[in-house]
PDB file of C-alpha atoms in Angstrom:
ATOM      1  CA  MET H 575      -6.746 -12.414 -22.943  1.00 42.00           C
ATOM      2  CA  PRO H 576      -8.385  -9.350 -21.356  1.00 61.00           C
ATOM      3  CA  SER H 577      -6.071  -6.769 -19.864  1.00 89.00           C
ATOM      4  CA  ILE H 578      -5.484  -6.947 -16.140  1.00 91.00           C
ATOM      5  CA  ARG H 579      -6.662  -3.954 -14.134  1.00 94.00           C
ATOM      6  CA  ALA H 580      -5.961  -2.791 -10.589  1.00 94.00           C
ATOM      7  CA  ARG H 581      -9.385  -4.111  -9.491  1.00 93.00           C
ATOM      8  CA  ASP H 582      -8.337  -7.613 -10.628  1.00 91.00           C
ATOM      9  CA  LEU H 583      -5.322  -7.530  -8.338  1.00 91.00           C
ATOM     10  CA  ILE H 584      -7.298  -6.556  -5.231  1.00 88.00           C
ATOM     11  CA  ARG H 585     -10.463  -8.592  -5.806  1.00 63.00           C
ATOM     12  CA  ASP H 586      -9.780 -11.244  -3.167  1.00 59.00           C
ATOM     13  CA  THR H 587      -7.932  -9.115  -0.644  1.00 63.00           C
ATOM     14  CA  HIS H 588      -9.136  -7.370   2.474  1.00 76.00           C
ATOM     15  CA  PRO H 589      -6.764  -4.492   3.138  1.00 85.00           C
ATOM     16  CA  VAL H 590      -5.298  -3.990   6.560  1.00 91.00           C
ATOM     17  CA  TYR H 591      -5.510  -0.306   7.464  1.00 95.00           C
ATOM     18  CA  ALA H 592      -5.085   2.044  10.395  1.00 98.00           C
ATOM     19  CA  SER H 593      -6.235   5.467  11.521  1.00 98.00           C
ATOM     20  CA  PRO H 594      -3.945   8.504  11.737  1.00 98.00           C
ATOM     21  CA  GLU H 595      -4.016   8.155  15.546  1.00 98.00           C
ATOM     22  CA  THR H 596      -2.738   4.542  15.530  1.00 98.00           C
ATOM     23  CA  SER H 597       0.734   4.259  17.037  1.00 98.00           C
ATOM     24  CA  ILE H 598       3.723   3.344  14.909  1.00 98.00           C
ATOM     25  CA  ARG H 599       4.240   0.298  17.159  1.00 97.00           C
ATOM     26  CA  GLU H 600       0.692  -0.934  16.514  1.00 98.00           C
ATOM     27  CA  ALA H 601       1.106  -0.368  12.761  1.00 98.00           C
ATOM     28  CA  ALA H 602       4.333  -2.412  12.827  1.00 97.00           C
ATOM     29  CA  ARG H 603       2.520  -5.175  14.723  1.00 97.00           C
ATOM     30  CA  LEU H 604      -0.274  -5.202  12.127  1.00 96.00           C
ATOM     31  CA  MET H 605       2.263  -5.366   9.298  1.00 95.00           C
ATOM     32  CA  ALA H 606       3.997  -8.338  10.920  1.00 96.00           C
ATOM     33  CA  GLU H 607       0.748 -10.107  11.837  1.00 95.00           C
ATOM     34  CA  HIS H 608      -0.668  -9.812   8.319  1.00 92.00           C
ATOM     35  CA  ASN H 609       2.662 -10.202   6.501  1.00 91.00           C
ATOM     36  CA  VAL H 610       2.286  -6.937   4.578  1.00 92.00           C
ATOM     37  CA  GLY H 611       4.817  -4.250   3.777  1.00 93.00           C
ATOM     38  CA  SER H 612       2.540  -1.267   4.184  1.00 95.00           C
ATOM     39  CA  ILE H 613      -0.448   0.027   6.087  1.00 97.00           C
ATOM     40  CA  PRO H 614      -2.818   2.460   4.388  1.00 97.00           C
ATOM     41  CA  VAL H 615      -3.959   5.217   6.730  1.00 98.00           C
ATOM     42  CA  VAL H 616      -7.623   6.161   6.408  1.00 97.00           C
ATOM     43  CA  ASP H 617      -9.905   8.735   8.003  1.00 96.00           C
ATOM     44  CA  ARG H 618     -13.217   7.947   9.718  1.00 95.00           C
ATOM     45  CA  GLU H 619     -15.008   7.853   6.359  1.00 94.00           C
ATOM     46  CA  GLY H 620     -12.552   5.304   4.950  1.00 92.00           C
ATOM     47  CA  ARG H 621     -10.788   7.804   2.698  1.00 96.00           C
ATOM     48  CA  LEU H 622      -7.073   7.344   2.198  1.00 97.00           C
ATOM     49  CA  VAL H 623      -5.008  10.057   3.877  1.00 98.00           C
ATOM     50  CA  GLY H 624      -1.582   8.416   3.880  1.00 98.00           C
ATOM     51  CA  ILE H 625       0.496   5.251   3.828  1.00 98.00           C
ATOM     52  CA  PHE H 626       3.033   3.854   6.276  1.00 98.00           C
ATOM     53  CA  THR H 627       5.587   1.428   4.850  1.00 96.00           C
ATOM     54  CA  GLU H 628       8.383  -0.810   6.049  1.00 95.00           C
ATOM     55  CA  ARG H 629      10.775   1.807   4.642  1.00 94.00           C
ATOM     56  CA  ASP H 630       9.213   4.416   6.939  1.00 96.00           C
ATOM     57  CA  LEU H 631       9.547   2.055   9.897  1.00 96.00           C
ATOM     58  CA  THR H 632      13.209   1.300   9.136  1.00 95.00           C
ATOM     59  CA  ARG H 633      14.005   5.010   8.897  1.00 95.00           C
ATOM     60  CA  LEU H 634      12.288   5.749  12.231  1.00 95.00           C
ATOM     61  CA  VAL H 635      14.030   2.905  14.042  1.00 94.00           C
ATOM     62  CA  ALA H 636      17.412   3.939  12.615  1.00 96.00           C
ATOM     63  CA  ARG H 637      16.876   7.462  13.958  1.00 95.00           C
ATOM     64  CA  GLY H 638      15.828   6.153  17.366  1.00 95.00           C
ATOM     65  CA  GLU H 639      12.416   7.795  17.217  1.00 94.00           C
ATOM     66  CA  SER H 640       9.580   6.798  19.511  1.00 95.00           C
ATOM     67  CA  LEU H 641       7.334   4.039  18.217  1.00 96.00           C
ATOM     68  CA  GLU H 642       4.503   5.431  20.346  1.00 97.00           C
ATOM     69  CA  LYS H 643       4.049   8.424  18.042  1.00 97.00           C
ATOM     70  CA  PRO H 644       0.881   8.392  15.932  1.00 98.00           C
ATOM     71  CA  LEU H 645       1.028   7.441  12.278  1.00 98.00           C
ATOM     72  CA  LYS H 646      -0.045  10.941  11.281  1.00 97.00           C
ATOM     73  CA  GLU H 647       3.469  12.055  12.312  1.00 96.00           C
ATOM     74  CA  ALA H 648       5.266   9.306  10.383  1.00 96.00           C
ATOM     75  CA  MET H 649       3.141   8.403   7.352  1.00 96.00           C
ATOM     76  CA  THR H 650       3.565   9.608   3.802  1.00 96.00           C
ATOM     77  CA  PRO H 651       0.557  11.886   3.288  1.00 97.00           C
ATOM     78  CA  ASN H 652      -1.352  11.944  -0.006  1.00 94.00           C
ATOM     79  CA  PRO H 653       0.398   8.903  -1.495  1.00 97.00           C
ATOM     80  CA  VAL H 654       0.429   7.929  -5.147  1.00 98.00           C
ATOM     81  CA  THR H 655      -2.748   5.973  -5.830  1.00 98.00           C
ATOM     82  CA  ALA H 656      -4.348   3.873  -8.519  1.00 98.00           C
ATOM     83  CA  HIS H 657      -7.893   3.809  -9.860  1.00 97.00           C
ATOM     84  CA  PRO H 658      -9.636   0.412 -10.080  1.00 96.00           C
ATOM     85  CA  ASP H 659      -9.566   0.610 -13.900  1.00 96.00           C
ATOM     86  CA  ASP H 660      -5.840   1.379 -14.164  1.00 96.00           C
ATOM     87  CA  PRO H 661      -4.162  -1.242 -16.379  1.00 96.00           C
ATOM     88  CA  LEU H 662      -1.288  -3.369 -15.112  1.00 94.00           C
ATOM     89  CA  PRO H 663       1.416  -1.522 -17.117  1.00 93.00           C
ATOM     90  CA  LEU H 664       0.292   1.787 -15.610  1.00 95.00           C
ATOM     91  CA  LEU H 665       0.572   0.329 -12.102  1.00 96.00           C
ATOM     92  CA  ALA H 666       4.104  -0.872 -12.894  1.00 94.00           C
ATOM     93  CA  TYR H 667       4.989   2.540 -14.346  1.00 96.00           C
ATOM     94  CA  LYS H 668       3.691   4.427 -11.291  1.00 97.00           C
ATOM     95  CA  MET H 669       5.652   2.141  -8.975  1.00 96.00           C
ATOM     96  CA  MET H 670       8.843   2.555 -10.999  1.00 96.00           C
ATOM     97  CA  GLU H 671       8.459   6.303 -11.513  1.00 97.00           C
ATOM     98  CA  HIS H 672       7.796   7.018  -7.825  1.00 97.00           C
ATOM     99  CA  ASN H 673      10.117   4.323  -6.405  1.00 96.00           C
ATOM    100  CA  ILE H 674       7.315   2.659  -4.440  1.00 96.00           C
ATOM    101  CA  ARG H 675       6.430  -0.981  -3.786  1.00 95.00           C
ATOM    102  CA  HIS H 676       2.810  -0.582  -2.671  1.00 96.00           C
ATOM    103  CA  ILE H 677       0.073   1.403  -4.356  1.00 97.00           C
ATOM    104  CA  PRO H 678      -3.310   1.954  -2.727  1.00 97.00           C
ATOM    105  CA  VAL H 679      -6.326   1.599  -5.004  1.00 97.00           C
ATOM    106  CA  VAL H 680      -9.087   4.100  -4.271  1.00 96.00           C
ATOM    107  CA  ASP H 681     -12.519   4.825  -5.700  1.00 95.00           C
ATOM    108  CA  GLU H 682     -13.658   8.179  -7.103  1.00 95.00           C
ATOM    109  CA  HIS H 683     -14.337   9.409  -3.549  1.00 96.00           C
ATOM    110  CA  GLY H 684     -10.863   8.501  -2.292  1.00 95.00           C
ATOM    111  CA  LYS H 685     -12.101   5.483  -0.312  1.00 95.00           C
ATOM    112  CA  LEU H 686      -9.611   2.664   0.053  1.00 95.00           C
ATOM    113  CA  LEU H 687     -10.446  -0.451  -1.966  1.00 94.00           C
ATOM    114  CA  GLY H 688      -7.175  -2.323  -1.527  1.00 94.00           C
ATOM    115  CA  VAL H 689      -3.427  -2.246  -2.025  1.00 95.00           C
ATOM    116  CA  VAL H 690      -1.428  -3.670  -4.907  1.00 94.00           C
ATOM    117  CA  SER H 691       2.141  -4.722  -4.160  1.00 93.00           C
ATOM    118  CA  ILE H 692       5.031  -4.887  -6.581  1.00 92.00           C
ATOM    119  CA  ARG H 693       5.030  -8.637  -6.000  1.00 89.00           C
ATOM    120  CA  ARG H 694       1.477  -8.976  -7.370  1.00 89.00           C
ATOM    121  CA  VAL H 695       2.346  -6.775 -10.342  1.00 91.00           C
ATOM    122  CA  LEU H 696       5.398  -8.873 -11.198  1.00 88.00           C
ATOM    123  CA  ARG H 697       3.501 -12.131 -10.703  1.00 85.00           C
ATOM    124  CA  HIS H 698       1.040 -11.041 -13.392  1.00 82.00           C
ATOM    125  CA  MET H 699       3.615  -9.528 -15.734  1.00 81.00           C
ATOM    126  CA  LEU H 700       5.995 -12.489 -15.809  1.00 79.00           C
ATOM    127  CA  PRO H 701       4.674 -15.554 -17.609  1.00 73.00           C
ATOM    128  CA  ARG H 702       4.341 -18.489 -15.227  1.00 72.00           C
ATOM    129  CA  GLU H 703       6.466 -20.699 -17.453  1.00 72.00           C
ATOM    130  CA  GLU H 704       9.377 -18.319 -16.820  1.00 68.00           C
ATOM    131  CA  TRP H 705       9.222 -18.710 -13.041  1.00 67.00           C
ATOM    132  CA  PRO H 706      12.122 -20.763 -11.643  1.00 69.00           C
TER     133      PRO H 706
END
């Protein structure tokens, strides 16, 4: 069986993304509408500049901060990323080492190709016959 790479885990997905000027409220709406736990933040050229996650949203709500602020004030800038050729174990390692559940996959120019979630990683690491 050939090894699974990051590109294999994003092949059929179309990432939801936002600009740095998008409001936190709009990002939360997009996350809910598309049932995703993170929103990559990209510049006008499609290059990844940050990520906004459900953890970020929870922290902001708990502090009573305005949801009308732009993502550029709430996102994690320069997030950990994966290359399309990164093997599955490396994705799992990066997620574990950095305590993250979503890892954007970018090309050599930093353009967003997709996002791999911890759920997709686990689904491919655990043999199907071991699922309950």
